[in-house]
Short mmCIF file of C-alpha atoms in Angstrom, two decimals:
data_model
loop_
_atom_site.label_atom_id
_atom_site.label_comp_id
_atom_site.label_asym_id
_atom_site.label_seq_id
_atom_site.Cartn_x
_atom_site.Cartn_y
_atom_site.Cartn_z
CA UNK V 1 0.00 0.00 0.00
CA UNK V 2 2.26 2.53 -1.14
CA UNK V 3 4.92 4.85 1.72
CA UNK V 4 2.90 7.03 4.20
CA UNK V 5 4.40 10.60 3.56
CA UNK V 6 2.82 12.37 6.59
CA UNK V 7 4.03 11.84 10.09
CA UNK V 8 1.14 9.61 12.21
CA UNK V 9 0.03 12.55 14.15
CA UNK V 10 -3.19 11.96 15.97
CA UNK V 11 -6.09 13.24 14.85
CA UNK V 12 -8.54 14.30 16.71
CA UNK V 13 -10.67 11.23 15.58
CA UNK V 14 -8.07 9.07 16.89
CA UNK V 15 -9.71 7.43 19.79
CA UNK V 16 -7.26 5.57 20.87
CA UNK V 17 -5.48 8.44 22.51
CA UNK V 18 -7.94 8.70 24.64
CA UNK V 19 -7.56 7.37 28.16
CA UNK V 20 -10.44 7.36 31.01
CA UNK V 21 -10.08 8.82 33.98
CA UNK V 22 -9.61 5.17 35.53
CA UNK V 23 -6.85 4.27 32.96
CA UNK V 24 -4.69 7.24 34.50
CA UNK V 25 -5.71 6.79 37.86
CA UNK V 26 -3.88 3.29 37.37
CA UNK V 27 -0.96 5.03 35.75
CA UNK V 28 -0.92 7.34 38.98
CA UNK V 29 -1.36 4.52 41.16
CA UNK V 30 1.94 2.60 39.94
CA UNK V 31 3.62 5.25 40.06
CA UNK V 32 2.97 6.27 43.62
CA UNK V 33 3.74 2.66 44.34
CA UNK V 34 6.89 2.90 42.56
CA UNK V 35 7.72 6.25 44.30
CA UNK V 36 6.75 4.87 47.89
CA UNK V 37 9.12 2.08 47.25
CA UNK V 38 12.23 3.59 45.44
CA UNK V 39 11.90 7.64 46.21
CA UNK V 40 11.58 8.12 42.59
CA UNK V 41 9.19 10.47 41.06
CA UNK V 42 8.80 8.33 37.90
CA UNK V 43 8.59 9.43 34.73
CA UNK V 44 8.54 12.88 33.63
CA UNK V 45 5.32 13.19 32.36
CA UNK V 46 6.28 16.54 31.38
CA UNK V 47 9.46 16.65 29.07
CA UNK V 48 12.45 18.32 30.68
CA UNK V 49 12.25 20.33 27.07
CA UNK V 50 8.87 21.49 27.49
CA UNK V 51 9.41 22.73 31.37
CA UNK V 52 12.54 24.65 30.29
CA UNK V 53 10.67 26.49 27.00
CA UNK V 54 7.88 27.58 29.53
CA UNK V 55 10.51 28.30 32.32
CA UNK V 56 12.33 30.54 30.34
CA UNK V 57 9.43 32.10 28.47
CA UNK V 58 8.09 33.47 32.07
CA UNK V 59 11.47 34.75 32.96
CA UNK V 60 11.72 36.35 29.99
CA UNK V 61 8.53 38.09 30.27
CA UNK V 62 9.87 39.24 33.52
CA UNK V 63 6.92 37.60 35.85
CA UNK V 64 6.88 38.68 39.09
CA UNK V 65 7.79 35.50 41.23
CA UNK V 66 4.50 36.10 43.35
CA UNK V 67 2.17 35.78 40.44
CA UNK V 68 -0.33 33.45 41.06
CA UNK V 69 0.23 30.49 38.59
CA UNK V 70 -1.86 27.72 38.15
CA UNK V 71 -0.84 23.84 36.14
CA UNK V 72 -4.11 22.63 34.85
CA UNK V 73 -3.97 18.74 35.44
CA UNK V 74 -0.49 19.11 37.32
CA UNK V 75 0.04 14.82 36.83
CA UNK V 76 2.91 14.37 39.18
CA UNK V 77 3.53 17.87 40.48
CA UNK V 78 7.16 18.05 38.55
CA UNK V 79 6.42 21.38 36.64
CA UNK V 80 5.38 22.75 40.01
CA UNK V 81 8.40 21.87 41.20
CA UNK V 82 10.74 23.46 38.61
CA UNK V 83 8.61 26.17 39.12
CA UNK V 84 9.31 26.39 42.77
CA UNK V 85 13.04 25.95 42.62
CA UNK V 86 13.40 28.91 39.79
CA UNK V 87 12.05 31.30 42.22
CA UNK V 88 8.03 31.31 41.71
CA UNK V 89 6.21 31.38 44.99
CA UNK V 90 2.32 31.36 44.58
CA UNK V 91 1.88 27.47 42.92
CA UNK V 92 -1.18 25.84 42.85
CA UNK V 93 -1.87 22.36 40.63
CA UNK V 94 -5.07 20.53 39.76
CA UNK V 95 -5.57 17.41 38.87
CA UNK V 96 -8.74 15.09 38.36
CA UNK V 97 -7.07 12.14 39.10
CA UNK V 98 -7.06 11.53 42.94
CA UNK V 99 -3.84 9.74 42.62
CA UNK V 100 -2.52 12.05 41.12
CA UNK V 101 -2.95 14.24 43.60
CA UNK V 102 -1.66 12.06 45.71
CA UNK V 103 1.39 10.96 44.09
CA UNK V 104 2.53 14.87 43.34
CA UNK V 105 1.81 15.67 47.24
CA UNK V 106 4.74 12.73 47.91
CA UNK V 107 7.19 14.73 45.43
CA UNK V 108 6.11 17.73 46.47
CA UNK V 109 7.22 16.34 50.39
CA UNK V 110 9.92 14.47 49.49
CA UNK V 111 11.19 18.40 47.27
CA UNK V 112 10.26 20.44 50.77
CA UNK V 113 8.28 22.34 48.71
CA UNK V 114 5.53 22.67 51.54
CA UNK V 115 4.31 26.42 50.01
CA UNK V 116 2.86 24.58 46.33
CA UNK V 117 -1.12 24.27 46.59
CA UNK V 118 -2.47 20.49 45.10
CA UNK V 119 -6.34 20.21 44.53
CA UNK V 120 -8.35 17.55 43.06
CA UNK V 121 -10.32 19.50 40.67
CA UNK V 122 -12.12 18.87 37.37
CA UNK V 123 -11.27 22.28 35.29
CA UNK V 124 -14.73 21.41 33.46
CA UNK V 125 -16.44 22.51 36.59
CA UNK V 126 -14.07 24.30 38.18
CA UNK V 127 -14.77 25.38 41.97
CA UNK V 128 -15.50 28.93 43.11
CA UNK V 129 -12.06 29.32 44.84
CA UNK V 130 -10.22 28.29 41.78
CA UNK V 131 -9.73 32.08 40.17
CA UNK V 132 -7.81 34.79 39.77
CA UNK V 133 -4.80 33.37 38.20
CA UNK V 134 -2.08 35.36 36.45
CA UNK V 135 -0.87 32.13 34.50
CA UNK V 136 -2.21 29.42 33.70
CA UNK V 137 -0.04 26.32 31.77
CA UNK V 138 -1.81 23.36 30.18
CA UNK V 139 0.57 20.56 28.65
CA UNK V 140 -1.69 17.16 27.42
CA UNK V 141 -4.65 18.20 29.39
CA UNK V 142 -6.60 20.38 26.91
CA UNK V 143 -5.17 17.44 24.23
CA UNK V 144 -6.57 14.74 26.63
CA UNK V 145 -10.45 16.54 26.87
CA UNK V 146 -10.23 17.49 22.86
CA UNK V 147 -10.15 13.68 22.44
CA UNK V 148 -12.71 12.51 24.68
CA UNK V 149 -15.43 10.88 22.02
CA UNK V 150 -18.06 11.63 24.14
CA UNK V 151 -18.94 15.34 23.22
CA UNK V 152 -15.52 16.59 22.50
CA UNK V 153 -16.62 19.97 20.92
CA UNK V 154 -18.66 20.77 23.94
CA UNK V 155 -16.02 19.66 26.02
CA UNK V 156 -13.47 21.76 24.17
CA UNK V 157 -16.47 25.04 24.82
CA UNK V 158 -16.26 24.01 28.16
CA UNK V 159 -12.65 24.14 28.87
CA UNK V 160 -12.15 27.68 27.16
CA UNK V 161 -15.04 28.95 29.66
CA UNK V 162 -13.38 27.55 32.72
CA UNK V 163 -9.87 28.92 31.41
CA UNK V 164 -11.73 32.50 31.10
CA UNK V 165 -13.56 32.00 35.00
CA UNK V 166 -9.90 31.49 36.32
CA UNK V 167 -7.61 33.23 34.48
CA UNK V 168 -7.45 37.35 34.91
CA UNK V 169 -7.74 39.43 32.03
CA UNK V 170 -4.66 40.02 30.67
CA UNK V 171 -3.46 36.86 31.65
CA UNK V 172 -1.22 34.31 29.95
CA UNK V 173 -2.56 30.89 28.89
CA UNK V 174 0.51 28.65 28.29
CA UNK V 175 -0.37 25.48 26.21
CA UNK V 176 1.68 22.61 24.66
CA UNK V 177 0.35 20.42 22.86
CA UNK V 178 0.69 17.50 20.37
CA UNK V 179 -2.70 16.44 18.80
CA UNK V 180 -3.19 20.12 17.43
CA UNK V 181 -1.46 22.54 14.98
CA UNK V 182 -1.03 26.37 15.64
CA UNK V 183 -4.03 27.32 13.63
CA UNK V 184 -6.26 24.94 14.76
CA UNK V 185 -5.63 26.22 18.68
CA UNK V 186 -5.74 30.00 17.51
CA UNK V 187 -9.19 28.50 16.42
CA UNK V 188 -10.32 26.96 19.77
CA UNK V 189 -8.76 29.90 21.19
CA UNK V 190 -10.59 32.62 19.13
CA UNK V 191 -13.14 33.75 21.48
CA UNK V 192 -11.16 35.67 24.63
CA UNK V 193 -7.76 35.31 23.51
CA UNK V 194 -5.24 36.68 21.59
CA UNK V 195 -1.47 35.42 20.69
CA UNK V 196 1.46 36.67 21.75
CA UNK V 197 4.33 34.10 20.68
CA UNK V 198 4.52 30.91 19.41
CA UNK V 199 7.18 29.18 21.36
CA UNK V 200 10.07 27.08 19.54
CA UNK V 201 9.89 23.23 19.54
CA UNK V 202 11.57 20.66 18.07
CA UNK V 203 11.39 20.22 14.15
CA UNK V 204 11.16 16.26 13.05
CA UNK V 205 11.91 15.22 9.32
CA UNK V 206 9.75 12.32 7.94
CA UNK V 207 9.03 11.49 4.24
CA UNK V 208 11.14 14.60 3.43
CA UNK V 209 8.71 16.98 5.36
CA UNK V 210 10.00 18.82 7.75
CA UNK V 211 6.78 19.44 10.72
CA UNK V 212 6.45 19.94 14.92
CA UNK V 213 5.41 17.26 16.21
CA UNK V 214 4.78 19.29 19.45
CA UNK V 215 2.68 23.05 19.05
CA UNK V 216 3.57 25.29 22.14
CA UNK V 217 1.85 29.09 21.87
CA UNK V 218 1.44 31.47 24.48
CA UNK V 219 -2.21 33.77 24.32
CA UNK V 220 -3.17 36.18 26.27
CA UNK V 221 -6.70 36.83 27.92
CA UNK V 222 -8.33 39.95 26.18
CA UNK V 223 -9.14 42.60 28.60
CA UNK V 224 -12.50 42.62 29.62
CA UNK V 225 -14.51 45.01 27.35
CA UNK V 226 -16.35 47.45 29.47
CA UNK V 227 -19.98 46.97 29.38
CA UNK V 228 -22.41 49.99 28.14
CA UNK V 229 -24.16 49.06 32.11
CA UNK V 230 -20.87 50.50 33.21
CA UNK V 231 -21.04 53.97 31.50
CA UNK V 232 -24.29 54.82 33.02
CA UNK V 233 -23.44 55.20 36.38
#
């Protein structure tokens, strides 16, 4: 049948990328095992490559190290972590996944990094509490809910309105992601947020086309528009 000239990507269609909520509270559960046993935080869910881009990207930007940052579905606490140990102070990581949760508080002991906030949490109904965020930093999560078969565009909806109820205008919205191409986040993205970069990531040759295989963009929350309510007073 002929040589494939496009790198497998998944596509959004591609159900088997998606994994239930059981399948990674398994995953979670080994690797708190593993961790209670050996000390070992496991693997790095999140790529030492992808920490360092966003790492760098907030220093660059000049963040103040009190800004309150949030990791929307934080896995095993790692990029908290990083964050904690290149000077940011105000932490806080969700994560549906109960072991999760539990696994990242054992780093996040084991680290001494008392001060970083852990909450189970489902972003698609976010709590009250859960606002007022300067940053916000999504790697696989947003990928994870875009592939859910079961309603996946309103799922998608969803997420951006939770991202707007916790995230300040003005904001940055750091995502990384591998199921979806620049233009099709700017398009998820449209309504309440605007680009600002697009960060670099590696380049992969296959077939003799050169593509990302990873898409990592930084947007920024519009500013509220006043309201005409507001000009009355």
């Amino acid at each position: 049948g002929g040589m494939r000239t496009q790198a497998p990507a998944a596509s959004p269609g591609d159900e088997s990328f998606v994994k239930p909520v059981r399948f990674w509270d398994a995953a979670y559960e080994r690797e708190l095992q593993t961790f209670q046993d050996i000390g070992d935080a496991g693997e790095i869910w999140f790529g030492e490559e992808s920490m360092v881009r966003i790492i760098k990207w907030l220093e660059k930007q000049r963040v103040p190290h009190d800004s309150p940052v949030l990791d929307i579905g934080t896995g095993n606490g790692v990029l908290l972590i990083e964050l904690a140990k290149s000077g940011y102070t105000n932490l806080t990581g969700i994560d549906y996944s109960p072991s999760a949760i539990q696994l990242s508080e054992k780093v996040r002991e084991k680290e001494g990094m008392s001060d970083i906030k852990l909450k189970v949490e489902d972003f698609l109904a976010p709590s009250d509490e859960l606002s007022g965020f300067e940053i916000c930093i999504d790697k696989g999560t947003f990928d994870a809910i875009s592939l859910n078969p079961d309603n996946a565009v309103g799922k998608r909806k969803q997420y951006v309105r939770s991202l707007c109820s916790v995230l300040k205008p003005e904001g940055f919205f750091l995502i990384t992601s591998c199921n979806w191409t620049k233009e099709e986040l700017l398009n998820e993205f449209r309504e309440g947020f605007e680009i600002l970069e697009e960060l670099p990531t590696p380049k992969f040759c296959f077939g003799g086309r050169i593509g990302n295989s990873v898409t990592a963009l930084v947007f920024q929350r519009k500013k509220v528009r006043p309201s005409i309510l507001d000009k009355l007073d």
